mmCIF file of C-alpha atoms in Angstrom:
data_model
loop_
_atom_site.group_PDB
_atom_site.id
_atom_site.type_symbol
_atom_site.label_atom_id
_atom_site.label_comp_id
_atom_site.label_asym_id
_atom_site.label_seq_id
_atom_site.Cartn_x
_atom_site.Cartn_y
_atom_site.Cartn_z
ATOM 1 C CA UNK S 257 8.998 38.518 -64.062
ATOM 2 C CA UNK S 258 10.557 36.202 -66.341
ATOM 3 C CA UNK S 259 13.725 37.613 -65.238
ATOM 4 C CA UNK S 260 12.385 37.108 -61.470
ATOM 5 C CA UNK S 261 11.875 33.785 -61.831
ATOM 6 C CA UNK S 262 15.389 33.482 -63.002
ATOM 7 C CA UNK S 263 17.173 34.213 -60.354
ATOM 8 C CA UNK S 264 14.596 33.488 -57.174
ATOM 9 C CA UNK S 265 13.026 36.332 -57.241
ATOM 10 C CA UNK S 266 9.316 36.115 -55.529
ATOM 11 C CA UNK S 267 6.570 37.378 -57.419
ATOM 12 C CA UNK S 268 6.275 41.776 -57.409
ATOM 13 C CA UNK S 269 4.201 44.601 -57.848
ATOM 14 C CA UNK S 270 5.041 46.224 -61.770
ATOM 15 C CA UNK S 271 8.690 47.195 -61.714
ATOM 16 C CA UNK S 272 9.068 51.455 -60.965
ATOM 17 C CA UNK S 273 9.702 52.804 -64.275
ATOM 18 C CA UNK S 274 13.452 54.312 -64.414
ATOM 19 C CA UNK S 275 13.868 56.338 -67.301
ATOM 20 C CA UNK S 276 17.899 57.106 -68.868
ATOM 21 C CA UNK S 277 18.743 60.501 -68.345
ATOM 22 C CA UNK S 278 19.136 61.720 -72.274
ATOM 23 C CA UNK S 279 18.595 58.380 -72.783
ATOM 24 C CA UNK S 280 22.614 57.517 -71.494
ATOM 25 C CA UNK S 281 23.216 54.586 -70.293
ATOM 26 C CA UNK S 282 26.111 55.341 -67.877
ATOM 27 C CA UNK S 283 23.497 57.618 -65.843
ATOM 28 C CA UNK S 284 20.982 55.110 -65.476
ATOM 29 C CA UNK S 285 23.439 52.770 -63.319
ATOM 30 C CA UNK S 286 24.090 55.823 -62.026
ATOM 31 C CA UNK S 287 20.930 56.303 -60.630
ATOM 32 C CA UNK S 288 20.024 53.482 -59.983
ATOM 33 C CA UNK S 289 22.642 52.885 -58.061
ATOM 34 C CA UNK S 290 21.889 56.122 -56.196
ATOM 35 C CA UNK S 291 18.418 54.585 -55.561
ATOM 36 C CA UNK S 292 19.629 50.983 -54.135
ATOM 37 C CA UNK S 293 22.046 52.538 -52.177
ATOM 38 C CA UNK S 294 19.562 55.281 -50.626
ATOM 39 C CA UNK S 295 16.980 52.022 -50.242
ATOM 40 C CA UNK S 296 19.921 50.020 -47.783
ATOM 41 C CA UNK S 297 20.529 52.983 -45.924
ATOM 42 C CA UNK S 298 17.501 53.454 -45.207
ATOM 43 C CA UNK S 299 16.745 49.275 -44.221
ATOM 44 C CA UNK S 300 15.086 48.310 -46.881
ATOM 45 C CA UNK S 301 16.996 45.338 -48.233
ATOM 46 C CA UNK S 302 16.321 42.154 -50.320
ATOM 47 C CA UNK S 303 16.312 41.840 -54.227
ATOM 48 C CA UNK S 304 15.945 44.328 -56.936
ATOM 49 C CA UNK S 305 15.067 42.839 -60.440
ATOM 50 C CA UNK S 306 16.080 46.117 -62.417
ATOM 51 C CA UNK S 307 14.678 45.490 -66.426
ATOM 52 C CA UNK S 308 15.882 47.273 -69.647
ATOM 53 C CA UNK S 309 14.489 48.882 -71.957
ATOM 54 C CA UNK S 310 15.993 47.481 -75.144
ATOM 55 C CA UNK S 311 17.863 50.513 -76.266
ATOM 56 C CA UNK S 312 19.469 50.571 -73.193
ATOM 57 C CA UNK S 313 23.070 48.983 -72.859
ATOM 58 C CA UNK S 314 23.398 46.316 -69.937
ATOM 59 C CA UNK S 315 26.906 46.042 -69.437
ATOM 60 C CA UNK S 316 27.481 49.625 -69.159
ATOM 61 C CA UNK S 317 24.623 49.806 -66.689
ATOM 62 C CA UNK S 318 25.906 46.759 -65.215
ATOM 63 C CA UNK S 319 29.010 48.745 -65.100
ATOM 64 C CA UNK S 320 28.386 51.773 -63.787
ATOM 65 C CA UNK S 321 26.273 50.441 -61.097
ATOM 66 C CA UNK S 322 28.328 47.949 -59.892
ATOM 67 C CA UNK S 323 31.340 50.745 -59.554
ATOM 68 C CA UNK S 324 29.199 53.193 -57.214
ATOM 69 C CA UNK S 325 28.066 50.992 -55.563
ATOM 70 C CA UNK S 326 31.715 49.468 -54.402
ATOM 71 C CA UNK S 327 32.725 52.354 -53.581
ATOM 72 C CA UNK S 328 30.533 52.588 -50.499
ATOM 73 C CA UNK S 329 32.389 53.202 -47.229
ATOM 74 C CA UNK S 330 33.797 49.254 -46.350
ATOM 75 C CA UNK S 331 30.983 48.942 -43.552
ATOM 76 C CA UNK S 332 27.824 49.361 -45.774
ATOM 77 C CA UNK S 333 24.886 46.814 -46.556
ATOM 78 C CA UNK S 334 26.410 45.373 -48.898
ATOM 79 C CA UNK S 335 25.138 46.009 -52.178
ATOM 80 C CA UNK S 336 25.988 43.616 -55.928
ATOM 81 C CA UNK S 337 25.201 41.978 -58.507
ATOM 82 C CA UNK S 338 23.702 38.301 -58.394
ATOM 83 C CA UNK S 339 22.923 37.619 -61.668
ATOM 84 C CA UNK S 340 22.492 39.437 -64.677
ATOM 85 C CA UNK S 341 19.419 37.952 -67.072
ATOM 86 C CA UNK S 342 18.128 37.986 -70.725
ATOM 87 C CA UNK S 343 15.505 37.059 -72.161
ATOM 88 C CA UNK S 344 15.439 36.011 -75.486
ATOM 89 C CA UNK S 345 13.959 33.847 -77.927
ATOM 90 C CA UNK S 346 15.291 30.957 -80.136
ATOM 91 C CA UNK S 347 13.385 32.053 -83.080
ATOM 92 C CA UNK S 348 15.020 36.481 -82.481
ATOM 93 C CA UNK S 349 18.802 34.789 -82.412
ATOM 94 C CA UNK S 350 18.127 32.809 -85.335
ATOM 95 C CA UNK S 351 16.599 35.262 -87.503
ATOM 96 C CA UNK S 352 18.552 39.125 -86.539
ATOM 97 C CA UNK S 353 22.000 37.482 -85.547
ATOM 98 C CA UNK S 354 21.529 33.442 -87.675
ATOM 99 C CA UNK S 355 19.165 33.832 -90.822
ATOM 100 C CA UNK S 356 18.683 37.857 -91.580
ATOM 101 C CA UNK S 357 16.530 37.808 -94.559
ATOM 102 C CA UNK S 358 18.362 40.872 -95.456
ATOM 103 C CA UNK S 359 19.691 44.059 -94.489
ATOM 104 C CA UNK S 360 16.375 45.967 -94.030
ATOM 105 C CA UNK S 361 14.151 43.280 -92.541
ATOM 106 C CA UNK S 362 16.700 43.225 -89.266
ATOM 107 C CA UNK S 363 18.547 46.632 -88.658
ATOM 108 C CA UNK S 364 22.334 46.541 -87.912
ATOM 109 C CA UNK S 365 20.997 48.430 -84.785
ATOM 110 C CA UNK S 366 18.451 45.391 -83.621
ATOM 111 C CA UNK S 367 21.181 43.101 -83.697
ATOM 112 C CA UNK S 368 23.911 44.572 -81.998
ATOM 113 C CA UNK S 369 21.536 45.340 -79.155
ATOM 114 C CA UNK S 370 20.597 41.240 -79.328
ATOM 115 C CA UNK S 371 24.574 40.442 -79.139
ATOM 116 C CA UNK S 372 24.950 42.807 -76.563
ATOM 117 C CA UNK S 373 22.007 41.542 -74.253
ATOM 118 C CA UNK S 374 23.224 38.485 -74.249
ATOM 119 C CA UNK S 375 26.864 38.520 -74.194
ATOM 120 C CA UNK S 376 26.574 40.096 -70.475
ATOM 121 C CA UNK S 377 24.432 37.298 -69.413
ATOM 122 C CA UNK S 378 25.136 35.570 -66.895
ATOM 123 C CA UNK S 379 21.754 33.790 -67.095
ATOM 124 C CA UNK S 380 19.708 33.192 -71.166
ATOM 125 C CA UNK S 381 16.321 32.842 -70.618
ATOM 126 C CA UNK S 382 14.702 31.510 -74.105
ATOM 127 C CA UNK S 383 11.670 31.489 -74.216
ATOM 128 C CA UNK S 384 10.518 29.134 -77.215
ATOM 129 C CA UNK S 385 13.374 26.478 -75.980
ATOM 130 C CA UNK S 386 12.119 22.929 -75.515
ATOM 131 C CA UNK S 387 15.558 21.082 -74.317
ATOM 132 C CA UNK S 388 14.250 17.583 -74.788
ATOM 133 C CA UNK S 389 13.157 18.402 -78.463
ATOM 134 C CA UNK S 390 15.645 21.027 -79.251
ATOM 135 C CA UNK S 391 15.193 22.108 -82.922
ATOM 136 C CA UNK S 392 17.447 22.659 -85.506
ATOM 137 C CA UNK S 393 17.694 26.389 -84.716
ATOM 138 C CA UNK S 394 17.704 25.985 -81.102
ATOM 139 C CA UNK S 395 20.525 23.919 -81.801
ATOM 140 C CA UNK S 396 22.305 26.740 -83.519
ATOM 141 C CA UNK S 397 21.082 29.225 -80.265
ATOM 142 C CA UNK S 398 22.237 27.762 -77.781
ATOM 143 C CA UNK S 399 26.039 26.555 -80.069
ATOM 144 C CA UNK S 400 25.949 30.771 -80.703
ATOM 145 C CA UNK S 401 25.169 31.597 -76.867
ATOM 146 C CA UNK S 402 28.222 29.569 -75.981
ATOM 147 C CA UNK S 403 30.291 32.109 -78.063
ATOM 148 C CA UNK S 404 28.612 35.006 -77.084
ATOM 149 C CA UNK S 405 28.430 34.010 -73.798
ATOM 150 C CA UNK S 406 29.871 31.298 -72.423
ATOM 151 C CA UNK S 407 29.798 31.529 -68.702
ATOM 152 C CA UNK S 408 26.072 31.532 -69.101
ATOM 153 C CA UNK S 409 23.631 29.813 -67.915
ATOM 154 C CA UNK S 410 20.795 28.981 -71.163
ATOM 155 C CA UNK S 411 17.448 28.077 -69.702
ATOM 156 C CA UNK S 412 13.929 27.200 -71.126
ATOM 157 C CA UNK S 413 10.879 29.296 -69.268
ATOM 158 C CA UNK S 414 8.469 26.403 -69.300
ATOM 159 C CA UNK S 415 11.568 24.182 -67.449
ATOM 160 C CA UNK S 416 11.023 25.014 -63.741
ATOM 161 C CA UNK S 417 13.819 23.266 -62.527
ATOM 162 C CA UNK S 418 16.109 25.452 -64.749
ATOM 163 C CA UNK S 419 14.743 28.198 -63.595
ATOM 164 C CA UNK S 420 16.194 27.540 -59.801
ATOM 165 C CA UNK S 421 18.986 29.731 -59.426
ATOM 166 C CA UNK S 422 22.416 29.106 -57.842
ATOM 167 C CA UNK S 423 22.794 30.386 -54.311
ATOM 168 C CA UNK S 424 22.055 34.188 -53.762
ATOM 169 C CA UNK S 425 25.872 35.288 -52.488
ATOM 170 C CA UNK S 426 26.806 39.217 -53.159
ATOM 171 C CA UNK S 427 30.204 39.077 -55.222
ATOM 172 C CA UNK S 428 32.396 41.687 -55.971
ATOM 173 C CA UNK S 429 33.571 42.680 -59.439
ATOM 174 C CA UNK S 430 30.484 40.756 -60.782
ATOM 175 C CA UNK S 431 30.213 42.830 -64.071
ATOM 176 C CA UNK S 432 33.637 43.199 -64.521
ATOM 177 C CA UNK S 433 33.670 39.548 -64.149
ATOM 178 C CA UNK S 434 30.493 39.082 -67.290
ATOM 179 C CA UNK S 435 33.234 41.220 -69.560
ATOM 180 C CA UNK S 436 36.261 39.915 -69.572
ATOM 181 C CA UNK S 437 34.252 36.349 -70.088
ATOM 182 C CA UNK S 438 31.883 38.388 -73.276
ATOM 183 C CA UNK S 439 32.444 35.590 -76.036
ATOM 184 C CA UNK S 440 33.539 37.903 -79.020
#
């Protein structure tokens, strides 16, 4: 729901769960694309917010989804990615990326997945960020985000004005553009 608010999607029913076949993010992207294409072909339009499980690779899902929907007939209803939203917290970024307390406490997988989520985001929502009184950890997290996702908009959950989205415009190659701007 936080991701939906960040892009201006209206409140909706709880999301339908789409499982990755065999845990493969590319297959999940293809399945999502086929579902969106079927919806568009049936006349259903609007915003679709897709929430991924932490194990899914958001960039792989986005790139495959984008490739499949852009391969459609040019006269078809346009389908595209408006935003890739990562929801995290200053505490999570601190604990996994900035100050890991030990190899056993924070497995590499968790840090790698978090970095991957943040790197390919166009919007990063931090649920414990106070933009008026940022803590030293918050300043460090935002500085890291400037390197990981240099073009991402970083907003606080409580800052409703920042959650207001930019104008909605479907552009081709959104996922490829995000991938090209990744900060590592």
